[in-house]
Amino acid sequence: MARPTSFRLPDELMSRIEAMAASEGQSMSGLVSSLLDEGVKTRRFAGIVYRDGPTGRRAGVAGGPDVWEIIRDLQRASGREEQRIRRVAHETGLAPALIRLAIDFYVAFPDEIDERMVVDQRTADRQRELVDRRQRLLS
């Protein structure tokens, strides 16, 4: 449940937030809430960034893949914890410390990352369906 809150922000900052909200088609409250949420998370997990994409904003490792991609790869890898971390690190070229950072972020915010994995699976399913339809049409 959202609680009413009041902050005093500099005029210049308010102008930038208003312009951003308008350009993104969001409410001021929605934008401020998402900016604060992302800011708190990235401050807590240095090395995690948020970026835009075709399915919305998502958490990723700075200079690397999205957190959900790392977690997906870890879930698919075989072996014990350290073996899986080393395997994914080798496959992605990421340092094991960044794999652990993604794991820690996932443990703190599993719903956010699980939702991203569901979105990816739905997108992949739709793409496969389109390819199948195209092949049936052209067969």
PDB file of C-alpha atoms in Angstrom:
ATOM      1  CA  MET A   1       0.000   0.000   0.000  1.00  0.00           C
ATOM      2  CA  ALA A   2       1.329   3.430  -0.898  1.00  0.00           C
ATOM      3  CA  ARG A   3       1.648   6.083   1.784  1.00  0.00           C
ATOM      4  CA  PRO A   4       1.215   9.766   1.000  1.00  0.00           C
ATOM      5  CA  THR A   5       4.600  11.469   1.259  1.00  0.00           C
ATOM      6  CA  SER A   6       5.792  15.008   0.892  1.00  0.00           C
ATOM      7  CA  PHE A   7       9.254  16.100  -0.233  1.00  0.00           C
ATOM      8  CA  ARG A   8      10.681  19.471  -1.105  1.00  0.00           C
ATOM      9  CA  LEU A   9      12.664  19.250  -4.311  1.00  0.00           C
ATOM     10  CA  PRO A  10      14.553  21.979  -6.158  1.00  0.00           C
ATOM     11  CA  ASP A  11      12.629  23.572  -9.034  1.00  0.00           C
ATOM     12  CA  GLU A  12      15.209  22.448 -11.597  1.00  0.00           C
ATOM     13  CA  LEU A  13      14.919  18.833 -10.460  1.00  0.00           C
ATOM     14  CA  MET A  14      11.123  19.006 -10.512  1.00  0.00           C
ATOM     15  CA  SER A  15      11.242  20.377 -14.054  1.00  0.00           C
ATOM     16  CA  ARG A  16      13.439  17.485 -15.193  1.00  0.00           C
ATOM     17  CA  ILE A  17      11.187  14.932 -13.497  1.00  0.00           C
ATOM     18  CA  GLU A  18       8.064  16.501 -15.036  1.00  0.00           C
ATOM     19  CA  ALA A  19       9.651  16.463 -18.493  1.00  0.00           C
ATOM     20  CA  MET A  20      10.758  12.852 -18.104  1.00  0.00           C
ATOM     21  CA  ALA A  21       7.319  11.760 -16.858  1.00  0.00           C
ATOM     22  CA  ALA A  22       5.638  13.489 -19.790  1.00  0.00           C
ATOM     23  CA  SER A  23       8.012  12.013 -22.364  1.00  0.00           C
ATOM     24  CA  GLU A  24       7.555   8.512 -20.937  1.00  0.00           C
ATOM     25  CA  GLY A  25       3.800   8.833 -20.470  1.00  0.00           C
ATOM     26  CA  GLN A  26       4.015   8.208 -16.740  1.00  0.00           C
ATOM     27  CA  SER A  27       2.543   9.941 -13.762  1.00  0.00           C
ATOM     28  CA  MET A  28       4.897  11.963 -11.597  1.00  0.00           C
ATOM     29  CA  SER A  29       4.218   9.618  -8.677  1.00  0.00           C
ATOM     30  CA  GLY A  30       4.922   6.530 -10.757  1.00  0.00           C
ATOM     31  CA  LEU A  31       8.160   7.914 -12.130  1.00  0.00           C
ATOM     32  CA  VAL A  32       9.425   9.193  -8.778  1.00  0.00           C
ATOM     33  CA  SER A  33       8.555   5.868  -7.167  1.00  0.00           C
ATOM     34  CA  SER A  34      10.451   3.876  -9.796  1.00  0.00           C
ATOM     35  CA  LEU A  35      13.453   6.246  -9.680  1.00  0.00           C
ATOM     36  CA  LEU A  36      13.643   5.951  -5.900  1.00  0.00           C
ATOM     37  CA  ASP A  37      13.222   2.177  -6.007  1.00  0.00           C
ATOM     38  CA  GLU A  38      15.993   1.756  -8.566  1.00  0.00           C
ATOM     39  CA  GLY A  39      18.221   4.229  -6.725  1.00  0.00           C
ATOM     40  CA  VAL A  40      17.880   2.423  -3.401  1.00  0.00           C
ATOM     41  CA  LYS A  41      18.558  -0.953  -5.028  1.00  0.00           C
ATOM     42  CA  THR A  42      21.590   0.185  -7.020  1.00  0.00           C
ATOM     43  CA  ARG A  43      23.027   1.958  -4.011  1.00  0.00           C
ATOM     44  CA  ARG A  44      22.666  -1.223  -1.973  1.00  0.00           C
ATOM     45  CA  PHE A  45      24.111  -3.384  -4.765  1.00  0.00           C
ATOM     46  CA  ALA A  46      27.000  -1.429  -6.284  1.00  0.00           C
ATOM     47  CA  GLY A  47      27.614  -2.780  -9.771  1.00  0.00           C
ATOM     48  CA  ILE A  48      23.935  -3.308 -10.571  1.00  0.00           C
ATOM     49  CA  VAL A  49      22.393  -0.875 -13.045  1.00  0.00           C
ATOM     50  CA  TYR A  50      18.960  -0.445 -14.567  1.00  0.00           C
ATOM     51  CA  ARG A  51      18.534  -0.126 -18.308  1.00  0.00           C
ATOM     52  CA  ASP A  52      15.708   0.208 -20.792  1.00  0.00           C
ATOM     53  CA  GLY A  53      14.808  -2.494 -23.257  1.00  0.00           C
ATOM     54  CA  PRO A  54      11.960  -3.713 -25.435  1.00  0.00           C
ATOM     55  CA  THR A  55      10.202  -5.277 -22.436  1.00  0.00           C
ATOM     56  CA  GLY A  56      10.851  -2.418 -20.008  1.00  0.00           C
ATOM     57  CA  ARG A  57      13.490  -1.529 -17.465  1.00  0.00           C
ATOM     58  CA  ARG A  58      15.482  -4.291 -15.914  1.00  0.00           C
ATOM     59  CA  ALA A  59      18.410  -4.859 -13.591  1.00  0.00           C
ATOM     60  CA  GLY A  60      21.753  -5.809 -15.058  1.00  0.00           C
ATOM     61  CA  VAL A  61      25.391  -6.057 -14.156  1.00  0.00           C
ATOM     62  CA  ALA A  62      27.243  -2.891 -15.192  1.00  0.00           C
ATOM     63  CA  GLY A  63      28.890  -3.625 -18.525  1.00  0.00           C
ATOM     64  CA  GLY A  64      27.394  -7.123 -18.596  1.00  0.00           C
ATOM     65  CA  PRO A  65      24.193  -9.061 -19.041  1.00  0.00           C
ATOM     66  CA  ASP A  66      20.904  -8.651 -17.232  1.00  0.00           C
ATOM     67  CA  VAL A  67      20.600 -10.245 -13.791  1.00  0.00           C
ATOM     68  CA  TRP A  68      17.807 -12.519 -15.012  1.00  0.00           C
ATOM     69  CA  GLU A  69      20.079 -13.907 -17.744  1.00  0.00           C
ATOM     70  CA  ILE A  70      22.767 -14.772 -15.205  1.00  0.00           C
ATOM     71  CA  ILE A  71      20.239 -16.411 -12.890  1.00  0.00           C
ATOM     72  CA  ARG A  72      18.711 -18.350 -15.807  1.00  0.00           C
ATOM     73  CA  ASP A  73      22.160 -19.623 -16.774  1.00  0.00           C
ATOM     74  CA  LEU A  74      22.931 -20.596 -13.176  1.00  0.00           C
ATOM     75  CA  GLN A  75      19.652 -22.500 -12.921  1.00  0.00           C
ATOM     76  CA  ARG A  76      20.500 -24.414 -16.099  1.00  0.00           C
ATOM     77  CA  ALA A  77      24.091 -25.181 -15.081  1.00  0.00           C
ATOM     78  CA  SER A  78      24.964 -28.451 -13.417  1.00  0.00           C
ATOM     79  CA  GLY A  79      27.154 -29.046 -10.402  1.00  0.00           C
ATOM     80  CA  ARG A  80      27.462 -27.577  -6.955  1.00  0.00           C
ATOM     81  CA  GLU A  81      27.268 -23.865  -6.206  1.00  0.00           C
ATOM     82  CA  GLU A  82      30.900 -22.932  -6.906  1.00  0.00           C
ATOM     83  CA  GLN A  83      31.071 -25.165  -9.977  1.00  0.00           C
ATOM     84  CA  ARG A  84      27.990 -23.487 -11.403  1.00  0.00           C
ATOM     85  CA  ILE A  85      29.355 -20.015 -10.657  1.00  0.00           C
ATOM     86  CA  ARG A  86      32.675 -20.856 -12.341  1.00  0.00           C
ATOM     87  CA  ARG A  87      30.906 -22.400 -15.331  1.00  0.00           C
ATOM     88  CA  VAL A  88      28.683 -19.351 -15.896  1.00  0.00           C
ATOM     89  CA  ALA A  89      31.634 -17.024 -15.322  1.00  0.00           C
ATOM     90  CA  HIS A  90      33.612 -18.911 -17.968  1.00  0.00           C
ATOM     91  CA  GLU A  91      30.698 -18.940 -20.448  1.00  0.00           C
ATOM     92  CA  THR A  92      29.895 -15.238 -20.017  1.00  0.00           C
ATOM     93  CA  GLY A  93      33.379 -13.875 -19.430  1.00  0.00           C
ATOM     94  CA  LEU A  94      32.201 -12.286 -16.174  1.00  0.00           C
ATOM     95  CA  ALA A  95      34.232 -12.367 -12.998  1.00  0.00           C
ATOM     96  CA  PRO A  96      32.820 -14.791 -10.405  1.00  0.00           C
ATOM     97  CA  ALA A  97      32.316 -11.788  -8.087  1.00  0.00           C
ATOM     98  CA  LEU A  98      29.822 -10.335 -10.592  1.00  0.00           C
ATOM     99  CA  ILE A  99      27.977 -13.654 -10.755  1.00  0.00           C
ATOM    100  CA  ARG A 100      27.748 -13.579  -6.957  1.00  0.00           C
ATOM    101  CA  LEU A 101      26.504  -9.969  -7.119  1.00  0.00           C
ATOM    102  CA  ALA A 102      23.693 -11.086  -9.446  1.00  0.00           C
ATOM    103  CA  ILE A 103      22.882 -13.946  -7.051  1.00  0.00           C
ATOM    104  CA  ASP A 104      22.729 -11.565  -4.078  1.00  0.00           C
ATOM    105  CA  PHE A 105      20.470  -9.195  -6.028  1.00  0.00           C
ATOM    106  CA  TYR A 106      18.210 -12.100  -6.974  1.00  0.00           C
ATOM    107  CA  VAL A 107      18.000 -13.286  -3.369  1.00  0.00           C
ATOM    108  CA  ALA A 108      16.952  -9.776  -2.312  1.00  0.00           C
ATOM    109  CA  PHE A 109      14.456  -9.243  -5.177  1.00  0.00           C
ATOM    110  CA  PRO A 110      13.388 -12.653  -6.512  1.00  0.00           C
ATOM    111  CA  ASP A 111       9.955 -11.542  -7.755  1.00  0.00           C
ATOM    112  CA  GLU A 112      11.472  -8.852  -9.970  1.00  0.00           C
ATOM    113  CA  ILE A 113      13.933 -11.278 -11.573  1.00  0.00           C
ATOM    114  CA  ASP A 114      11.469 -14.174 -11.833  1.00  0.00           C
ATOM    115  CA  GLU A 115       9.055 -11.844 -13.645  1.00  0.00           C
ATOM    116  CA  ARG A 116      11.786 -10.948 -16.158  1.00  0.00           C
ATOM    117  CA  MET A 117      12.428 -14.648 -16.805  1.00  0.00           C
ATOM    118  CA  VAL A 118       8.711 -15.229 -17.430  1.00  0.00           C
ATOM    119  CA  VAL A 119       8.607 -12.280 -19.850  1.00  0.00           C
ATOM    120  CA  ASP A 120      11.612 -13.688 -21.716  1.00  0.00           C
ATOM    121  CA  GLN A 121      10.025 -17.129 -21.952  1.00  0.00           C
ATOM    122  CA  ARG A 122       6.767 -15.656 -23.292  1.00  0.00           C
ATOM    123  CA  THR A 123       8.683 -13.607 -25.853  1.00  0.00           C
ATOM    124  CA  ALA A 124      10.665 -16.656 -26.971  1.00  0.00           C
ATOM    125  CA  ASP A 125       7.455 -18.710 -27.228  1.00  0.00           C
ATOM    126  CA  ARG A 126       5.831 -16.016 -29.385  1.00  0.00           C
ATOM    127  CA  GLN A 127       8.876 -15.868 -31.656  1.00  0.00           C
ATOM    128  CA  ARG A 128       8.870 -19.656 -32.086  1.00  0.00           C
ATOM    129  CA  GLU A 129       5.163 -19.533 -32.911  1.00  0.00           C
ATOM    130  CA  LEU A 130       5.758 -16.856 -35.572  1.00  0.00           C
ATOM    131  CA  VAL A 131       8.574 -18.892 -37.111  1.00  0.00           C
ATOM    132  CA  ASP A 132       6.351 -21.988 -37.160  1.00  0.00           C
ATOM    133  CA  ARG A 133       3.517 -20.049 -38.825  1.00  0.00           C
ATOM    134  CA  ARG A 134       5.896 -18.621 -41.407  1.00  0.00           C
ATOM    135  CA  GLN A 135       7.251 -22.084 -42.193  1.00  0.00           C
ATOM    136  CA  ARG A 136       3.745 -23.551 -42.521  1.00  0.00           C
ATOM    137  CA  LEU A 137       2.723 -20.693 -44.820  1.00  0.00           C
ATOM    138  CA  LEU A 138       5.735 -21.145 -47.054  1.00  0.00           C
ATOM    139  CA  SER A 139       5.729 -24.958 -47.099  1.00  0.00           C
TER     140      SER A 139
END
